[in-house]
Tab-separated table of C-alpha atoms and ligand atoms in Angstrom:
chain	number	residue	atom	x	y	z
Q	1	UNK	CA	25.445	0.979	-1.780
Q	2	UNK	CA	26.010	-0.896	1.462
Q	3	UNK	CA	22.644	-1.829	2.894
Q	4	UNK	CA	22.058	-3.310	6.316
Q	5	UNK	CA	19.266	-5.756	5.556
Q	6	UNK	CA	18.537	-6.130	9.237
Q	7	UNK	CA	17.598	-2.474	9.582
Q	8	UNK	CA	15.549	-2.574	6.423
Q	9	UNK	CA	13.501	-5.511	7.678
Q	10	UNK	CA	12.939	-3.992	11.118
Q	11	UNK	CA	12.047	-0.621	9.596
Q	12	UNK	CA	9.473	-2.181	7.317
Q	13	UNK	CA	8.041	-4.123	10.268
Q	14	UNK	CA	6.806	-0.801	11.644
Q	15	UNK	CA	4.737	-0.344	8.533
Q	16	UNK	CA	3.312	-3.858	8.768
Q	17	UNK	CA	2.352	-3.222	12.374
Q	18	UNK	CA	0.434	-0.168	11.204
Q	19	UNK	CA	-1.628	-2.454	9.000
Q	20	UNK	CA	-2.342	-4.871	11.851
Q	21	UNK	CA	-3.661	-2.020	13.960
Q	22	UNK	CA	-6.192	-1.119	11.298
Q	23	UNK	CA	-7.279	-4.563	10.145
Q	24	UNK	CA	-7.180	-6.515	13.390
Q	25	UNK	CA	-7.351	-3.928	16.089
Q	26	UNK	CA	-4.496	-5.797	17.771
Q	27	UNK	CA	-1.895	-4.056	19.829
Q	28	UNK	CA	0.891	-2.309	18.069
Q	29	UNK	CA	4.149	-4.257	17.571
Q	30	UNK	CA	2.331	-7.505	16.755
Q	31	UNK	CA	4.590	-8.452	13.840
Q	32	UNK	CA	7.712	-7.510	15.768
Q	33	UNK	CA	6.663	-9.705	18.705
Q	34	UNK	CA	5.755	-12.576	16.392
Q	35	UNK	CA	9.169	-12.281	14.745
Q	36	UNK	CA	10.941	-12.108	18.101
Q	37	UNK	CA	9.164	-15.173	19.522
Q	38	UNK	CA	9.592	-17.175	16.302
Q	39	UNK	CA	13.309	-16.321	16.177
Q	40	UNK	CA	14.018	-17.157	19.819
Q	41	UNK	CA	12.181	-20.458	19.433
Q	42	UNK	CA	14.004	-21.188	16.158
Q	43	UNK	CA	17.388	-20.579	17.801
Q	44	UNK	CA	16.592	-23.265	20.410
Q	45	UNK	CA	15.362	-25.432	17.537
Q	46	UNK	CA	18.830	-25.162	15.967
Q	47	UNK	CA	18.065	-23.095	12.885
Q	48	UNK	CA	21.031	-21.660	10.945
Q	49	UNK	CA	21.856	-17.968	10.437
Q	50	UNK	CA	20.534	-17.529	6.915
Q	51	UNK	CA	17.317	-19.348	7.699
Q	52	UNK	CA	16.894	-17.217	10.813
Q	53	UNK	CA	17.187	-14.110	8.703
Q	54	UNK	CA	14.544	-15.339	6.274
Q	55	UNK	CA	12.337	-16.387	9.167
Q	56	UNK	CA	12.549	-12.854	10.583
Q	57	UNK	CA	11.418	-11.416	7.251
Q	58	UNK	CA	8.588	-13.898	6.840
Q	59	UNK	CA	7.419	-13.533	10.444
Q	60	UNK	CA	7.280	-9.761	10.046
Q	61	UNK	CA	5.361	-10.207	6.793
Q	62	UNK	CA	3.175	-13.081	8.021
Q	63	UNK	CA	-0.134	-11.255	7.600
Q	64	UNK	CA	0.826	-9.031	4.670
Q	65	UNK	CA	-1.932	-10.603	2.567
Q	66	UNK	CA	-4.753	-9.242	4.694
Q	67	UNK	CA	-5.296	-6.147	2.585
Q	68	UNK	CA	-5.563	-8.068	-0.650
Q	69	UNK	CA	-7.693	-10.832	0.907
Q	70	UNK	CA	-10.077	-8.214	2.234
Q	71	UNK	CA	-10.450	-6.664	-1.216
Q	72	UNK	CA	-10.970	-10.050	-2.891
Q	73	UNK	CA	-13.581	-11.102	-0.331
Q	74	UNK	CA	-15.535	-7.918	-0.854
Q	75	UNK	CA	-15.204	-7.856	-4.628
Q	76	UNK	CA	-16.598	-11.392	-4.838
Q	77	UNK	CA	-19.909	-10.112	-3.441
Q	78	UNK	CA	-22.675	-8.354	-5.310
Q	79	UNK	CA	-22.672	-4.588	-4.629
Q	80	UNK	CA	-26.047	-4.942	-2.865
Q	81	UNK	CA	-24.448	-7.302	-0.352
Q	82	UNK	CA	-21.763	-4.852	0.592
Q	83	UNK	CA	-22.936	-2.762	3.489
Q	84	UNK	CA	-21.225	-0.107	5.591
Q	85	UNK	CA	-20.441	-2.737	8.209
Q	86	UNK	CA	-18.515	-4.763	5.637
Q	87	UNK	CA	-15.115	-3.419	6.472
Q	88	UNK	CA	-15.498	-4.102	10.189
Q	89	UNK	CA	-16.778	-7.600	9.482
Q	90	UNK	CA	-13.826	-8.494	7.322
Q	91	UNK	CA	-11.320	-6.916	9.649
Q	92	UNK	CA	-11.518	-10.080	11.679
Q	93	UNK	CA	-11.551	-12.509	8.779
Q	94	UNK	CA	-8.283	-14.367	8.960
Q	95	UNK	CA	-9.286	-17.099	6.557
Q	96	UNK	CA	-7.134	-18.875	3.959
Q	97	UNK	CA	-7.362	-15.888	1.572
Q	98	UNK	CA	-4.757	-13.882	3.468
Q	99	UNK	CA	-2.395	-16.896	3.490
Q	100	UNK	CA	-2.617	-17.310	-0.289
Q	101	UNK	CA	-2.382	-13.566	-0.960
Q	102	UNK	CA	0.541	-13.209	1.466
Q	103	UNK	CA	2.463	-16.035	-0.212
Q	104	UNK	CA	1.828	-14.501	-3.619
Q	105	UNK	CA	3.054	-11.065	-2.477
Q	106	UNK	CA	6.440	-12.308	-1.266
Q	107	UNK	CA	7.230	-14.192	-4.470
Q	108	UNK	CA	10.422	-12.689	-5.841
Q	109	UNK	CA	11.689	-11.552	-2.430
Q	110	UNK	CA	15.483	-12.060	-2.404
Q	111	UNK	CA	15.529	-14.579	0.437
Q	112	UNK	CA	18.895	-15.954	1.521
Q	113	UNK	CA	17.582	-19.541	1.534
Q	114	UNK	CA	14.651	-21.044	-0.367
Q	115	UNK	CA	11.737	-20.976	2.055
Q	116	UNK	CA	8.695	-22.610	0.502
Q	117	UNK	CA	5.040	-21.888	1.202
Q	118	UNK	CA	5.724	-20.567	4.691
Q	119	UNK	CA	3.050	-17.888	4.513
Q	120	UNK	CA	0.596	-20.133	2.709
Q	121	UNK	CA	0.756	-22.572	5.613
Q	122	UNK	CA	1.185	-20.228	8.571
Q	123	UNK	CA	-2.277	-21.134	9.942
Q	124	UNK	CA	-2.034	-24.903	9.467
Q	125	UNK	CA	-2.756	-27.097	12.468
Q	126	UNK	CA	-0.301	-29.832	13.384
Q	127	UNK	CA	-3.076	-32.457	13.353
Q	128	UNK	CA	-4.083	-31.548	9.769
Q	129	UNK	CA	-7.300	-29.729	10.659
Q	130	UNK	CA	-6.170	-26.364	9.238
Q	131	UNK	CA	-7.206	-24.503	6.076
Q	132	UNK	CA	-5.224	-26.684	3.673
Q	133	UNK	CA	-5.148	-29.897	5.739
Q	134	UNK	CA	-1.376	-30.095	5.666
Q	135	UNK	CA	-0.228	-32.157	8.587
Q	136	UNK	CA	2.670	-32.639	11.028
Q	137	UNK	CA	6.132	-32.231	9.598
Q	138	UNK	CA	4.717	-31.592	6.133
Q	139	UNK	CA	4.062	-28.083	7.447
Q	140	UNK	CA	7.269	-26.098	6.807
Q	141	UNK	CA	9.191	-25.570	10.038
Q	142	UNK	CA	9.155	-21.778	9.603
Q	143	UNK	CA	5.374	-21.872	9.228
Q	144	UNK	CA	5.080	-23.881	12.449
Q	145	UNK	CA	7.242	-21.350	14.275
Q	146	UNK	CA	5.184	-18.415	13.004
Q	147	UNK	CA	1.958	-20.218	13.923
Q	148	UNK	CA	3.150	-20.710	17.500
Q	149	UNK	CA	4.421	-17.142	17.809
Q	150	UNK	CA	1.191	-15.710	16.381
Q	151	UNK	CA	-0.955	-17.767	18.758
Q	152	UNK	CA	1.145	-16.788	21.767
Q	153	UNK	CA	1.053	-13.127	20.762
Q	154	UNK	CA	-2.678	-13.048	20.202
Q	155	UNK	CA	-3.533	-15.055	23.299
Q	156	UNK	CA	-1.464	-13.308	25.953
Q	157	UNK	CA	-0.999	-9.631	26.681
Q	158	UNK	CA	2.749	-9.626	26.244
Q	159	UNK	CA	3.123	-5.911	26.831
Q	160	UNK	CA	3.119	-6.567	30.524
Q	161	UNK	CA	2.672	-10.245	31.310
Q	162	UNK	CA	2.895	-11.293	34.959
Q	163	UNK	CA	3.422	-14.648	36.652
Q	164	UNK	CA	-0.269	-15.554	36.509
Q	165	UNK	CA	-0.381	-14.597	32.813
Q	166	UNK	CA	2.527	-16.901	32.028
Q	167	UNK	CA	0.838	-19.722	33.929
Q	168	UNK	CA	-2.367	-19.149	31.972
Q	169	UNK	CA	-0.389	-19.156	28.707
Q	170	UNK	CA	1.092	-22.493	29.799
Q	171	UNK	CA	-2.401	-23.960	30.275
Q	172	UNK	CA	-3.437	-22.619	26.852
Q	173	UNK	CA	-0.367	-23.997	25.059
Q	174	UNK	CA	-0.733	-27.391	26.745
Q	175	UNK	CA	-4.124	-27.677	25.034
Q	176	UNK	CA	-2.558	-26.891	21.637
Q	177	UNK	CA	0.269	-29.365	22.084
Q	178	UNK	CA	-0.052	-32.016	19.349
Q	179	UNK	CA	-3.341	-30.615	18.025
Q	180	UNK	CA	-2.719	-27.102	16.765
Q	181	UNK	CA	1.009	-26.995	17.433
Q	182	UNK	CA	3.932	-29.378	17.227
Q	183	UNK	CA	4.957	-30.671	20.690
Q	184	UNK	CA	8.614	-30.127	19.773
Q	185	UNK	CA	8.051	-26.478	18.824
Q	186	UNK	CA	6.062	-25.869	22.015
Q	187	UNK	CA	8.916	-27.388	24.058
Q	188	UNK	CA	11.444	-25.206	22.200
Q	189	UNK	CA	9.312	-22.146	22.941
Q	190	UNK	CA	9.337	-22.855	26.674
Q	191	UNK	CA	13.091	-23.418	26.598
Q	192	UNK	CA	13.516	-20.009	24.896
Q	193	UNK	CA	11.075	-18.386	27.312
Q	194	UNK	CA	12.827	-19.721	30.406
Q	195	UNK	CA	14.926	-16.535	30.598
Q	196	UNK	CA	13.438	-13.477	32.361
Q	197	UNK	CA	14.881	-11.313	29.586
Q	198	UNK	CA	12.656	-13.043	27.024
Q	199	UNK	CA	9.533	-11.529	28.577
Q	200	UNK	CA	11.101	-8.135	29.180
Q	201	UNK	CA	12.198	-7.954	25.538
Q	202	UNK	CA	8.546	-8.280	24.511
Q	203	UNK	CA	7.461	-5.057	26.200
Q	204	UNK	CA	6.363	-2.280	23.836
Q	205	UNK	CA	9.285	-0.088	24.780
Q	206	UNK	CA	11.950	-2.763	24.177
Q	207	UNK	CA	10.707	-5.085	21.454
Q	208	UNK	CA	12.103	-3.229	18.459
Q	209	UNK	CA	15.576	-3.027	19.977
Q	210	UNK	CA	15.386	-6.661	21.028
Q	211	UNK	CA	14.365	-7.736	17.536
Q	212	UNK	CA	17.150	-5.657	15.981
Q	213	UNK	CA	19.660	-7.436	18.214
Q	214	UNK	CA	18.228	-10.831	17.373
Q	215	UNK	CA	17.980	-10.703	13.582
Q	216	UNK	CA	21.296	-12.039	12.238
Q	217	UNK	CA	23.501	-9.339	10.716
Q	218	UNK	CA	23.575	-9.324	6.971
Q	219	UNK	CA	24.883	-6.392	5.032
Q	220	UNK	CA	24.968	-6.514	1.334
Q	221	UNK	CA	26.363	-4.365	-1.367
Q	222	UNK	CA	23.276	-3.850	-3.414
Q	223	UNK	CA	22.343	-1.638	-6.312
Q	224	UNK	CA	19.147	0.372	-6.056
Q	225	UNK	CA	17.851	-1.474	-9.118
Q	226	UNK	CA	18.183	-4.778	-7.259
Q	227	UNK	CA	16.607	-3.444	-4.087
Q	228	UNK	CA	13.499	-2.691	-6.078
Q	229	UNK	CA	12.766	-6.435	-5.966
Q	230	UNK	CA	11.945	-5.822	-2.296
Q	231	UNK	CA	10.308	-2.427	-2.534
Q	232	UNK	CA	8.082	-3.492	-5.444
Q	233	UNK	CA	6.666	-6.171	-3.151
Q	234	UNK	CA	5.845	-3.482	-0.646
Q	235	UNK	CA	4.270	-1.290	-3.295
Q	236	UNK	CA	1.898	-4.161	-4.091
Q	237	UNK	CA	1.046	-4.618	-0.411
Q	238	UNK	CA	0.432	-0.883	-0.034
Q	239	UNK	CA	-1.667	-0.633	-3.199
Q	240	UNK	CA	-3.839	-3.594	-2.289
Q	241	UNK	CA	-4.954	-1.839	0.897
Q	242	UNK	CA	-7.733	-0.135	-1.041
Q	243	UNK	CA	-9.481	-0.994	-4.269
Q	244	UNK	CA	-9.077	2.646	-5.354
Q	245	UNK	CA	-5.302	2.480	-5.178
Q	246	UNK	CA	-4.765	-0.972	-6.654
Q	247	UNK	CA	-2.020	0.296	-8.960
Q	248	UNK	CA	-1.295	3.720	-7.438
Q	249	UNK	CA	2.275	3.226	-6.176
Q	250	UNK	CA	3.163	0.823	-8.974
Q	251	UNK	CA	2.082	3.273	-11.681
Q	252	UNK	CA	3.639	6.192	-9.824
Q	253	UNK	CA	6.957	4.324	-9.837
Q	254	UNK	CA	6.568	3.584	-13.524
Q	255	UNK	CA	5.842	7.235	-14.313
Q	256	UNK	CA	8.704	8.319	-12.069
Q	257	UNK	CA	10.953	6.114	-14.191
Q	258	UNK	CA	9.714	7.782	-17.372
Q	259	UNK	CA	10.283	11.254	-15.967
Q	260	UNK	CA	13.765	10.242	-14.782
Q	261	UNK	CA	14.596	9.051	-18.283
Q	262	UNK	CA	13.218	12.321	-19.710
Q	263	UNK	CA	15.606	14.254	-17.459
Q	264	UNK	CA	18.505	11.998	-18.457
Q	265	UNK	CA	19.123	10.802	-14.895
Q	266	UNK	CA	21.365	7.764	-14.513
Q	267	UNK	CA	19.856	4.356	-13.792
Q	268	UNK	CA	20.851	4.352	-10.109
Q	269	UNK	CA	19.265	7.747	-9.486
Q	270	UNK	CA	16.098	6.667	-11.293
Q	271	UNK	CA	15.900	3.455	-9.258
Q	272	UNK	CA	16.392	5.396	-6.003
Q	273	UNK	CA	13.535	7.703	-6.993
Q	274	UNK	CA	11.396	4.712	-7.915
Q	275	UNK	CA	12.015	3.153	-4.497
Q	276	UNK	CA	10.725	6.382	-2.949
Q	277	UNK	CA	7.685	6.094	-5.234
Q	278	UNK	CA	7.166	2.424	-4.305
Q	279	UNK	CA	7.144	3.318	-0.611
Q	280	UNK	CA	5.736	6.865	-0.517
Q	281	UNK	CA	2.308	5.806	0.772
Q	282	UNK	CA	3.509	3.030	3.092
Q	283	UNK	CA	2.028	5.044	5.971
Q	284	UNK	CA	-1.426	4.529	4.449
Q	285	UNK	CA	-1.328	1.014	5.862
Q	286	UNK	CA	-2.263	2.686	9.138
Q	287	UNK	CA	-5.304	4.499	7.740
Q	288	UNK	CA	-8.571	2.599	7.876
Q	289	UNK	CA	-10.424	1.885	4.652
Q	290	UNK	CA	-13.585	3.562	5.902
Q	291	UNK	CA	-11.695	6.797	5.349
Q	292	UNK	CA	-9.624	5.754	2.315
Q	293	UNK	CA	-12.755	4.649	0.474
Q	294	UNK	CA	-15.301	7.152	1.713
Q	295	UNK	CA	-17.555	8.074	-1.208
Q	296	UNK	CA	-17.685	11.802	-0.606
Q	297	UNK	CA	-15.844	14.708	0.888
Q	298	UNK	CA	-13.816	13.970	3.984
Q	299	UNK	CA	-14.694	15.824	7.164
Q	300	UNK	CA	-12.064	17.630	9.264
Q	301	UNK	CA	-11.630	14.655	11.602
Q	302	UNK	CA	-11.045	12.307	8.676
Q	303	UNK	CA	-8.614	14.726	7.044
Q	304	UNK	CA	-6.773	14.831	10.348
Q	305	UNK	CA	-6.392	11.034	10.230
Q	306	UNK	CA	-5.439	10.713	6.563
Q	307	UNK	CA	-2.800	13.419	6.867
Q	308	UNK	CA	-0.918	11.236	9.339
Q	309	UNK	CA	0.137	8.818	6.608
Q	310	UNK	CA	3.224	10.720	5.438
Q	311	UNK	CA	4.443	10.940	9.032
Q	312	UNK	CA	4.099	7.155	9.307
Q	313	UNK	CA	5.968	6.815	6.007
Q	314	UNK	CA	8.852	8.763	7.548
Q	315	UNK	CA	8.813	6.633	10.708
Q	316	UNK	CA	8.897	3.448	8.616
Q	317	UNK	CA	11.850	4.479	6.476
Q	318	UNK	CA	14.046	6.805	8.498
Q	319	UNK	CA	16.045	4.217	10.430
Q	320	UNK	CA	17.267	2.419	7.319
Q	321	UNK	CA	20.864	3.471	6.743
Q	322	UNK	CA	21.230	4.562	3.132
Q	323	UNK	CA	17.565	5.552	2.868
Q	324	UNK	CA	18.184	9.196	3.805
Q	325	UNK	CA	17.186	10.576	0.391
Q	326	UNK	CA	14.394	8.067	-0.092
Q	327	UNK	CA	12.907	8.991	3.282
Q	328	UNK	CA	12.870	12.687	2.414
Q	329	UNK	CA	11.473	12.261	-1.095
Q	330	UNK	CA	8.824	9.763	0.011
Q	331	UNK	CA	7.717	11.474	3.215
Q	332	UNK	CA	7.515	14.957	1.672
Q	333	UNK	CA	5.121	14.067	-1.125
Q	334	UNK	CA	2.252	16.095	0.370
Q	335	UNK	CA	4.355	19.109	1.298
Q	336	UNK	CA	3.717	22.218	-0.819
Q	337	UNK	CA	6.106	24.957	-1.961
Q	338	UNK	CA	4.043	27.651	-0.210
Q	339	UNK	CA	4.078	25.879	3.163
Q	340	UNK	CA	0.457	24.735	2.998
Q	341	UNK	CA	1.229	21.012	2.824
Q	342	UNK	CA	1.655	18.376	5.512
Q	343	UNK	CA	2.806	17.031	7.884
Q	344	UNK	CA	5.602	19.594	8.494
Q	345	UNK	CA	4.347	22.529	6.405
Q	346	UNK	CA	7.731	22.598	4.698
Q	347	UNK	CA	8.511	25.381	2.231
Q	348	UNK	CA	10.168	25.595	-1.197
Q	349	UNK	CA	13.680	25.819	0.248
Q	350	UNK	CA	13.198	22.501	2.071
Q	351	UNK	CA	11.988	20.630	-0.990
Q	352	UNK	CA	14.583	19.529	-3.516
Q	353	UNK	CA	13.916	18.687	-7.142
Q	354	UNK	CA	13.338	14.998	-6.418
Q	355	UNK	CA	10.787	15.682	-3.683
Q	356	UNK	CA	9.006	18.187	-5.943
Q	357	UNK	CA	8.974	15.709	-8.794
Q	358	UNK	CA	7.389	13.022	-6.642
Q	359	UNK	CA	4.863	15.487	-5.226
Q	360	UNK	CA	3.756	16.630	-8.702
Q	361	UNK	CA	3.606	13.108	-10.062
Q	362	UNK	CA	1.628	11.900	-7.047
Q	363	UNK	CA	-1.070	14.499	-7.708
Q	364	UNK	CA	-1.080	13.665	-11.433
Q	365	UNK	CA	-1.263	9.933	-10.668
Q	366	UNK	CA	-4.123	10.409	-8.192
Q	367	UNK	CA	-6.097	12.595	-10.610
Q	368	UNK	CA	-5.837	10.087	-13.438
Q	369	UNK	CA	-7.091	7.266	-11.205
Q	370	UNK	CA	-10.638	6.452	-10.203
Q	371	UNK	CA	-11.658	7.641	-6.761
Q	372	UNK	CA	-14.726	6.721	-4.628
Q	373	UNK	CA	-16.298	10.090	-5.426
Q	374	UNK	CA	-15.281	10.500	-9.129
Q	375	UNK	CA	-14.032	8.654	-12.179
Q	376	UNK	CA	-10.461	8.864	-13.513
Q	377	UNK	CA	-9.721	12.261	-15.064
Q	378	UNK	CA	-8.250	12.703	-18.528
Q	379	UNK	CA	-4.713	14.002	-19.006
Q	380	UNK	CA	-6.097	17.383	-20.109
Q	381	UNK	CA	-8.324	17.762	-17.053
Q	382	UNK	CA	-5.509	16.645	-14.740
Q	383	UNK	CA	-3.167	19.225	-16.327
Q	384	UNK	CA	-5.778	21.914	-15.758
Q	385	UNK	CA	-5.841	21.104	-12.041
Q	386	UNK	CA	-2.048	20.900	-11.823
Q	387	UNK	CA	-1.945	24.294	-13.558
Q	388	UNK	CA	-4.188	25.791	-10.874
Q	389	UNK	CA	-1.886	24.431	-8.179
Q	390	UNK	CA	1.058	26.076	-9.955
Q	391	UNK	CA	-0.779	29.428	-10.017
Q	392	UNK	CA	-1.408	29.070	-6.292
Q	393	UNK	CA	2.326	28.567	-5.772
Q	394	UNK	CA	1.931	25.042	-4.432
Q	395	UNK	CA	3.833	22.881	-6.900
Q	396	UNK	CA	6.753	23.293	-9.295
Q	397	UNK	CA	5.755	24.877	-12.607
Q	398	UNK	CA	8.694	23.519	-14.617
Q	399	UNK	CA	7.992	19.944	-13.538
Q	400	UNK	CA	4.304	20.340	-14.371
Q	401	UNK	CA	5.219	21.457	-17.900
Q	402	UNK	CA	7.519	18.451	-18.223
Q	403	UNK	CA	4.732	16.114	-17.062
Q	404	UNK	CA	2.566	17.536	-19.833
Q	405	UNK	CA	5.301	16.868	-22.334
Q	406	UNK	CA	6.006	13.315	-21.178
Q	407	UNK	CA	2.428	12.111	-20.653
Q	408	UNK	CA	0.504	14.396	-23.006
Q	409	UNK	CA	-1.105	13.539	-26.325
Q	410	UNK	CA	1.812	14.974	-28.236
Q	411	UNK	CA	3.990	12.159	-26.959
Q	412	UNK	CA	3.218	9.166	-29.205
Q	413	UNK	CA	4.358	6.612	-26.641
Q	414	UNK	CA	1.359	7.344	-24.408
Q	415	UNK	CA	-1.638	5.079	-24.403
Q	416	UNK	CA	-5.156	6.265	-25.095
Q	417	UNK	CA	-6.125	6.192	-21.414
Q	418	UNK	CA	-4.273	9.405	-20.712
Q	419	UNK	CA	-5.158	11.287	-23.835
Y	501	FE2	FE1	-2.335	-14.907	9.602
Y	502	FE2	FE1	-0.700	-12.226	13.132
Y	503	FE2	FE1	-0.004	10.148	-0.062
Y	504	FE2	FE1	0.236	8.695	-3.263
């Protein structure tokens, strides 16, 4: 299928901005603004089209490692050291862990050029005083551009910056010149920012459109199987948000593949379904871990928050041309046949076979995983619960029977875990 990579990257940036809101408490659109500033500065710097495209992707993904770094930091502590304030404390930890984790996550991304260690070094200081003590022009140019853009974005309120704000930003950047940032990159930034439109483009209401205009156009004829190289990366980012979902989307995609094979679907259809599985919980990036990992029943206010995640999934995916089916299948995974699901309370007639399949498998996957308030359930116990949901008219009975056949004990290819 013909995929506009530009739209895919911008669409996924919405999801990354959801994560920034939770982890950093920064204003929405952070990654879009960072990408916009880095790109405008890079254009003045003389960067070529393909590199600009890769820079856009990397700038949008610059802090994608925060979820994993947060988990690693917490897991390295003894349980007695982990208090309720832990999440808040680590929200603001932007240490080297997120650089390493971010670099690791984007390995395998089908970049157009060969950018090296851009995310690993996106917090390096020009004078060598950063996390990894890489210095001057040894810091990859893209990493320098992202560093500048990130500092500008975090320092100034770019939603509505006035003349005094720009002057103050100038004073701030002058102090970074040659220490934190390369003098050449700072000069390129000011050349890019000399246009009034630059600042207007950064407003909340315009930044996504401005970024879409700026990212070089690349369309590619890509098979769904090949696109999974990208969406698998996102499934890892999504899963690493919480230690209770470390393999949730990845295993869901794997099980979706097995069910697709059981139904005799062709490879393209299976891969399309697996992309929906990879991305179905992308909206969870916006939900704070205090709720995702609460050891006990959620209260009505918390349920209200967690139920927003499928809406955010839809918002992240719907603008990508070619993702029409994927958006529906992914965003409907908590809808129920009797209209009791969320977020649209859709009914049986609105939910096709693919959406139903993903919804059933998502419940099965969740039940067979550990949760803060219970251990992983056996296949038999999970089937019992799925059976109750069938009786209540909530999920598809035929698909539930097929799940039993594919993942049950009678199927010799299953491992002991699910017996
Ligand atoms: Fe960062
Ligand atoms: Fe950032
Ligand atoms: Fe979900
Ligand atoms: Fe899920």
